Amino acid sequence: MKNLTYKPHIGKNYGTSELGKLLIIGDSHYFNNGLPHNLSEFTVEKIKELRIISANFYDKVDAVLNQGGKHDIWDKIAFANAIQTPFSSSDQKPTRNDLDTAKLAFREYLDMTKPEKVIVFSSRIWEHCFNKAGWGKHLDKIDNRWNIRELNYDGGTCKAIGLHHPSTPGFDKLKFQNIVAQFLNN
């Protein structure tokens, strides 16, 4: 975990469900009640709590991806946030260094999880990683807007798409359900 503060969540059915090996990349963790004692395990522990707590980002991702009952999706996917700095509020802006480290962390998460497909629910992470030459290649678009890229990692390749963060004003669950369905089925 060279560039990682947070270990990824890897669901117990990752790679064996109808979703195959799907990695979800979010933006950041924020802590408004102080930092936990073990940041490394925070993502894993957060996902475990989803059956008993409500959390806006996770609930909306669940609603976009859900194939079964509420929160079943987390057993079928891997999940990690790209930004490795603990934020103190949801409106905190990452520094250039935070974003550069997030790109390195993203690559490390790919090497760890070896996904077939990746959905990035953060426009700023997607733009920072892919709005320049150098990593992966452009494959296609969905609705003439959402770019699909092929990314390489240690031992393989995957397809990736970047979407808006679910907390973005105007996030349309039905629209993104359709986009995600098209991405996953191609």
PDB file of C-alpha atoms in Angstrom:
ATOM      1  CA  MET A   1       0.000   0.000   0.000  1.00  0.00           C
ATOM      2  CA  LYS A   2       2.629   2.448  -1.155  1.00  0.00           C
ATOM      3  CA  ASN A   3       0.247   5.310  -2.029  1.00  0.00           C
ATOM      4  CA  LEU A   4      -2.783   4.244  -0.004  1.00  0.00           C
ATOM      5  CA  THR A   5      -4.128   5.515   3.282  1.00  0.00           C
ATOM      6  CA  TYR A   6      -7.291   3.394   2.919  1.00  0.00           C
ATOM      7  CA  LYS A   7      -7.457  -0.288   1.994  1.00  0.00           C
ATOM      8  CA  PRO A   8     -10.201  -0.998  -0.566  1.00  0.00           C
ATOM      9  CA  HIS A   9     -13.408  -2.808   0.269  1.00  0.00           C
ATOM     10  CA  ILE A  10     -13.579  -6.050  -1.705  1.00  0.00           C
ATOM     11  CA  GLY A  11     -17.002  -7.673  -1.485  1.00  0.00           C
ATOM     12  CA  LYS A  12     -17.260 -11.367  -0.621  1.00  0.00           C
ATOM     13  CA  ASN A  13     -18.809 -12.062  -4.065  1.00  0.00           C
ATOM     14  CA  TYR A  14     -16.440  -9.816  -6.056  1.00  0.00           C
ATOM     15  CA  GLY A  15     -15.764 -11.525  -9.363  1.00  0.00           C
ATOM     16  CA  THR A  16     -18.364 -14.274  -8.886  1.00  0.00           C
ATOM     17  CA  SER A  17     -21.619 -12.324  -9.335  1.00  0.00           C
ATOM     18  CA  GLU A  18     -23.354 -11.160 -12.517  1.00  0.00           C
ATOM     19  CA  LEU A  19     -21.326  -7.932 -12.219  1.00  0.00           C
ATOM     20  CA  GLY A  20     -18.018  -9.741 -12.623  1.00  0.00           C
ATOM     21  CA  LYS A  21     -15.104  -7.732 -11.288  1.00  0.00           C
ATOM     22  CA  LEU A  22     -16.542  -4.226 -10.913  1.00  0.00           C
ATOM     23  CA  LEU A  23     -14.513  -1.600  -9.070  1.00  0.00           C
ATOM     24  CA  ILE A  24     -16.219   1.609  -7.958  1.00  0.00           C
ATOM     25  CA  ILE A  25     -13.980   4.601  -7.325  1.00  0.00           C
ATOM     26  CA  GLY A  26     -15.377   7.446  -5.252  1.00  0.00           C
ATOM     27  CA  ASP A  27     -13.859  10.788  -4.360  1.00  0.00           C
ATOM     28  CA  SER A  28     -12.920  11.228  -0.687  1.00  0.00           C
ATOM     29  CA  HIS A  29     -13.649  10.348   2.927  1.00  0.00           C
ATOM     30  CA  TYR A  30     -14.435  13.168   5.304  1.00  0.00           C
ATOM     31  CA  PHE A  31     -14.557  13.175   9.056  1.00  0.00           C
ATOM     32  CA  ASN A  32     -16.454  15.903  10.904  1.00  0.00           C
ATOM     33  CA  ASN A  33     -16.203  14.157  14.289  1.00  0.00           C
ATOM     34  CA  GLY A  34     -12.457  13.576  14.403  1.00  0.00           C
ATOM     35  CA  LEU A  35     -10.336  10.875  12.801  1.00  0.00           C
ATOM     36  CA  PRO A  36     -10.804   7.188  13.573  1.00  0.00           C
ATOM     37  CA  HIS A  37      -7.929   5.285  15.141  1.00  0.00           C
ATOM     38  CA  ASN A  38      -7.322   3.107  12.084  1.00  0.00           C
ATOM     39  CA  LEU A  39      -7.600   4.964   8.780  1.00  0.00           C
ATOM     40  CA  SER A  40      -6.343   1.949   6.840  1.00  0.00           C
ATOM     41  CA  GLU A  41      -9.494  -0.054   7.641  1.00  0.00           C
ATOM     42  CA  PHE A  42     -11.932   2.864   7.420  1.00  0.00           C
ATOM     43  CA  THR A  43     -13.369   2.096   3.962  1.00  0.00           C
ATOM     44  CA  VAL A  44     -13.853  -1.574   4.810  1.00  0.00           C
ATOM     45  CA  GLU A  45     -15.552  -0.702   8.117  1.00  0.00           C
ATOM     46  CA  LYS A  46     -17.733   1.984   6.484  1.00  0.00           C
ATOM     47  CA  ILE A  47     -19.130  -0.522   3.997  1.00  0.00           C
ATOM     48  CA  LYS A  48     -19.918  -2.955   6.842  1.00  0.00           C
ATOM     49  CA  GLU A  49     -22.017  -0.227   8.529  1.00  0.00           C
ATOM     50  CA  LEU A  50     -24.221   0.410   5.485  1.00  0.00           C
ATOM     51  CA  ARG A  51     -26.804  -2.146   6.567  1.00  0.00           C
ATOM     52  CA  ILE A  52     -27.498  -0.113   9.730  1.00  0.00           C
ATOM     53  CA  ILE A  53     -26.777   3.510   8.731  1.00  0.00           C
ATOM     54  CA  SER A  54     -27.718   5.739   5.848  1.00  0.00           C
ATOM     55  CA  ALA A  55     -25.039   7.584   3.923  1.00  0.00           C
ATOM     56  CA  ASN A  56     -25.993   9.746   0.943  1.00  0.00           C
ATOM     57  CA  PHE A  57     -23.151   8.833  -1.444  1.00  0.00           C
ATOM     58  CA  TYR A  58     -23.387   5.092  -0.786  1.00  0.00           C
ATOM     59  CA  ASP A  59     -27.205   5.072  -0.923  1.00  0.00           C
ATOM     60  CA  LYS A  60     -27.181   6.776  -4.332  1.00  0.00           C
ATOM     61  CA  VAL A  61     -24.467   4.509  -5.752  1.00  0.00           C
ATOM     62  CA  ASP A  62     -26.466   1.564  -4.438  1.00  0.00           C
ATOM     63  CA  ALA A  63     -29.616   2.902  -6.141  1.00  0.00           C
ATOM     64  CA  VAL A  64     -27.822   3.323  -9.486  1.00  0.00           C
ATOM     65  CA  LEU A  65     -26.217  -0.129  -9.410  1.00  0.00           C
ATOM     66  CA  ASN A  66     -28.596  -2.206  -7.337  1.00  0.00           C
ATOM     67  CA  GLN A  67     -29.647  -5.505  -8.804  1.00  0.00           C
ATOM     68  CA  GLY A  68     -31.258  -6.901  -5.643  1.00  0.00           C
ATOM     69  CA  GLY A  69     -32.178  -5.676  -2.182  1.00  0.00           C
ATOM     70  CA  LYS A  70     -30.793  -2.535  -0.587  1.00  0.00           C
ATOM     71  CA  HIS A  71     -27.039  -2.751   0.019  1.00  0.00           C
ATOM     72  CA  ASP A  72     -26.625  -6.164  -1.639  1.00  0.00           C
ATOM     73  CA  ILE A  73     -24.453  -4.469  -4.248  1.00  0.00           C
ATOM     74  CA  TRP A  74     -21.550  -3.957  -1.821  1.00  0.00           C
ATOM     75  CA  ASP A  75     -21.012  -7.718  -1.528  1.00  0.00           C
ATOM     76  CA  LYS A  76     -20.558  -7.896  -5.317  1.00  0.00           C
ATOM     77  CA  ILE A  77     -18.102  -5.063  -5.976  1.00  0.00           C
ATOM     78  CA  ALA A  78     -14.824  -3.564  -4.862  1.00  0.00           C
ATOM     79  CA  PHE A  79     -14.862   0.048  -3.677  1.00  0.00           C
ATOM     80  CA  ALA A  80     -12.304   2.702  -2.812  1.00  0.00           C
ATOM     81  CA  ASN A  81     -12.051   6.471  -2.632  1.00  0.00           C
ATOM     82  CA  ALA A  82      -9.239   7.921  -4.716  1.00  0.00           C
ATOM     83  CA  ILE A  83      -8.240  10.858  -2.507  1.00  0.00           C
ATOM     84  CA  GLN A  84      -6.079   9.566   0.324  1.00  0.00           C
ATOM     85  CA  THR A  85      -6.125  12.664   2.539  1.00  0.00           C
ATOM     86  CA  PRO A  86      -8.794  12.623   5.275  1.00  0.00           C
ATOM     87  CA  PHE A  87     -11.009  15.685   4.733  1.00  0.00           C
ATOM     88  CA  SER A  88     -12.719  17.572   7.552  1.00  0.00           C
ATOM     89  CA  SER A  89     -15.846  18.444   5.531  1.00  0.00           C
ATOM     90  CA  SER A  90     -17.639  17.441   2.345  1.00  0.00           C
ATOM     91  CA  ASP A  91     -16.895  20.782   0.690  1.00  0.00           C
ATOM     92  CA  GLN A  92     -13.123  20.670   1.279  1.00  0.00           C
ATOM     93  CA  LYS A  93     -11.162  21.032  -1.944  1.00  0.00           C
ATOM     94  CA  PRO A  94      -8.219  18.746  -2.684  1.00  0.00           C
ATOM     95  CA  THR A  95      -4.779  20.213  -3.302  1.00  0.00           C
ATOM     96  CA  ARG A  96      -2.825  19.455  -6.466  1.00  0.00           C
ATOM     97  CA  ASN A  97      -0.757  17.017  -4.379  1.00  0.00           C
ATOM     98  CA  ASP A  98      -3.968  15.318  -3.137  1.00  0.00           C
ATOM     99  CA  LEU A  99      -5.068  14.816  -6.753  1.00  0.00           C
ATOM    100  CA  ASP A 100      -1.660  13.592  -7.912  1.00  0.00           C
ATOM    101  CA  THR A 101      -1.588  11.083  -5.042  1.00  0.00           C
ATOM    102  CA  ALA A 102      -5.171  10.064  -5.908  1.00  0.00           C
ATOM    103  CA  LYS A 103      -4.026   9.155  -9.418  1.00  0.00           C
ATOM    104  CA  LEU A 104      -1.268   6.948  -7.988  1.00  0.00           C
ATOM    105  CA  ALA A 105      -3.750   5.419  -5.527  1.00  0.00           C
ATOM    106  CA  PHE A 106      -6.211   4.734  -8.369  1.00  0.00           C
ATOM    107  CA  ARG A 107      -3.512   2.778 -10.212  1.00  0.00           C
ATOM    108  CA  GLU A 108      -2.670   0.861  -7.048  1.00  0.00           C
ATOM    109  CA  TYR A 109      -6.346  -0.013  -6.504  1.00  0.00           C
ATOM    110  CA  LEU A 110      -6.468  -1.373 -10.072  1.00  0.00           C
ATOM    111  CA  ASP A 111      -3.393  -3.533  -9.411  1.00  0.00           C
ATOM    112  CA  MET A 112      -4.930  -4.842  -6.167  1.00  0.00           C
ATOM    113  CA  THR A 113      -8.443  -5.613  -7.458  1.00  0.00           C
ATOM    114  CA  LYS A 114      -7.709  -6.453 -11.128  1.00  0.00           C
ATOM    115  CA  PRO A 115     -11.173  -5.321 -12.300  1.00  0.00           C
ATOM    116  CA  GLU A 116     -12.891  -5.935 -15.600  1.00  0.00           C
ATOM    117  CA  LYS A 117     -14.799  -2.653 -15.354  1.00  0.00           C
ATOM    118  CA  VAL A 118     -14.444   0.529 -13.302  1.00  0.00           C
ATOM    119  CA  ILE A 119     -16.969   3.266 -12.611  1.00  0.00           C
ATOM    120  CA  VAL A 120     -15.533   6.501 -11.232  1.00  0.00           C
ATOM    121  CA  PHE A 121     -18.217   8.513  -9.404  1.00  0.00           C
ATOM    122  CA  SER A 122     -16.195  11.730  -9.346  1.00  0.00           C
ATOM    123  CA  SER A 123     -15.773  14.129 -12.238  1.00  0.00           C
ATOM    124  CA  ARG A 124     -12.758  15.778 -10.627  1.00  0.00           C
ATOM    125  CA  ILE A 125     -10.923  12.454 -10.224  1.00  0.00           C
ATOM    126  CA  TRP A 126     -11.835  11.409 -13.772  1.00  0.00           C
ATOM    127  CA  GLU A 127     -10.742  14.742 -15.242  1.00  0.00           C
ATOM    128  CA  HIS A 128      -7.490  14.808 -13.273  1.00  0.00           C
ATOM    129  CA  CYS A 129      -6.576  11.276 -14.324  1.00  0.00           C
ATOM    130  CA  PHE A 130      -7.743  11.271 -17.927  1.00  0.00           C
ATOM    131  CA  ASN A 131      -8.138  14.801 -19.274  1.00  0.00           C
ATOM    132  CA  LYS A 132      -4.609  14.583 -20.629  1.00  0.00           C
ATOM    133  CA  ALA A 133      -2.540  12.145 -22.629  1.00  0.00           C
ATOM    134  CA  GLY A 134      -0.719   9.307 -21.012  1.00  0.00           C
ATOM    135  CA  TRP A 135      -2.937   6.716 -19.359  1.00  0.00           C
ATOM    136  CA  GLY A 136      -5.115   4.305 -21.262  1.00  0.00           C
ATOM    137  CA  LYS A 137      -6.880   4.831 -24.520  1.00  0.00           C
ATOM    138  CA  HIS A 138     -10.266   6.185 -25.505  1.00  0.00           C
ATOM    139  CA  LEU A 139     -12.654   3.426 -26.641  1.00  0.00           C
ATOM    140  CA  ASP A 140     -16.125   4.889 -27.024  1.00  0.00           C
ATOM    141  CA  LYS A 141     -18.789   7.215 -25.603  1.00  0.00           C
ATOM    142  CA  ILE A 142     -22.233   6.681 -24.154  1.00  0.00           C
ATOM    143  CA  ASP A 143     -24.862   9.286 -25.111  1.00  0.00           C
ATOM    144  CA  ASN A 144     -22.104  11.202 -26.904  1.00  0.00           C
ATOM    145  CA  ARG A 145     -20.965  12.459 -23.474  1.00  0.00           C
ATOM    146  CA  TRP A 146     -19.559   9.771 -21.164  1.00  0.00           C
ATOM    147  CA  ASN A 147     -16.118   8.596 -22.257  1.00  0.00           C
ATOM    148  CA  ILE A 148     -15.109   4.974 -21.928  1.00  0.00           C
ATOM    149  CA  ARG A 149     -11.393   4.281 -21.591  1.00  0.00           C
ATOM    150  CA  GLU A 150      -9.300   1.154 -21.561  1.00  0.00           C
ATOM    151  CA  LEU A 151      -6.888   1.191 -18.634  1.00  0.00           C
ATOM    152  CA  ASN A 152      -3.945  -1.066 -18.042  1.00  0.00           C
ATOM    153  CA  TYR A 153      -2.809  -2.455 -14.718  1.00  0.00           C
ATOM    154  CA  ASP A 154      -0.288  -5.033 -13.600  1.00  0.00           C
ATOM    155  CA  GLY A 155      -1.396  -8.164 -15.454  1.00  0.00           C
ATOM    156  CA  GLY A 156      -4.382  -6.895 -17.417  1.00  0.00           C
ATOM    157  CA  THR A 157      -6.723  -4.237 -18.726  1.00  0.00           C
ATOM    158  CA  CYS A 158     -10.197  -2.984 -17.888  1.00  0.00           C
ATOM    159  CA  LYS A 159     -12.815  -0.608 -19.215  1.00  0.00           C
ATOM    160  CA  ALA A 160     -13.561   2.524 -17.195  1.00  0.00           C
ATOM    161  CA  ILE A 161     -16.131   5.308 -17.253  1.00  0.00           C
ATOM    162  CA  GLY A 162     -16.313   8.510 -15.231  1.00  0.00           C
ATOM    163  CA  LEU A 163     -19.635   9.898 -13.993  1.00  0.00           C
ATOM    164  CA  HIS A 164     -20.729  12.756 -11.768  1.00  0.00           C
ATOM    165  CA  HIS A 165     -20.476  12.370  -8.015  1.00  0.00           C
ATOM    166  CA  PRO A 166     -23.925  11.322  -6.722  1.00  0.00           C
ATOM    167  CA  SER A 167     -24.032  14.385  -4.426  1.00  0.00           C
ATOM    168  CA  THR A 168     -23.754  16.732  -7.416  1.00  0.00           C
ATOM    169  CA  PRO A 169     -26.828  18.967  -7.696  1.00  0.00           C
ATOM    170  CA  GLY A 170     -29.180  17.533 -10.295  1.00  0.00           C
ATOM    171  CA  PHE A 171     -27.773  13.995 -10.118  1.00  0.00           C
ATOM    172  CA  ASP A 172     -30.441  11.989 -11.934  1.00  0.00           C
ATOM    173  CA  LYS A 173     -30.615   8.408 -10.660  1.00  0.00           C
ATOM    174  CA  LEU A 174     -32.659   7.118 -13.625  1.00  0.00           C
ATOM    175  CA  LYS A 175     -30.327   8.718 -16.182  1.00  0.00           C
ATOM    176  CA  PHE A 176     -27.265   7.193 -14.544  1.00  0.00           C
ATOM    177  CA  GLN A 177     -28.951   3.795 -14.128  1.00  0.00           C
ATOM    178  CA  ASN A 178     -29.333   3.764 -17.916  1.00  0.00           C
ATOM    179  CA  ILE A 179     -25.730   4.874 -18.560  1.00  0.00           C
ATOM    180  CA  VAL A 180     -24.341   2.311 -16.099  1.00  0.00           C
ATOM    181  CA  ALA A 181     -26.499  -0.454 -17.626  1.00  0.00           C
ATOM    182  CA  GLN A 182     -25.153   0.390 -21.095  1.00  0.00           C
ATOM    183  CA  PHE A 183     -21.577   0.424 -19.796  1.00  0.00           C
ATOM    184  CA  LEU A 184     -21.889  -2.864 -17.911  1.00  0.00           C
ATOM    185  CA  ASN A 185     -23.633  -4.649 -20.775  1.00  0.00           C
ATOM    186  CA  ASN A 186     -21.049  -3.761 -23.450  1.00  0.00           C
TER     187      ASN A 186
END
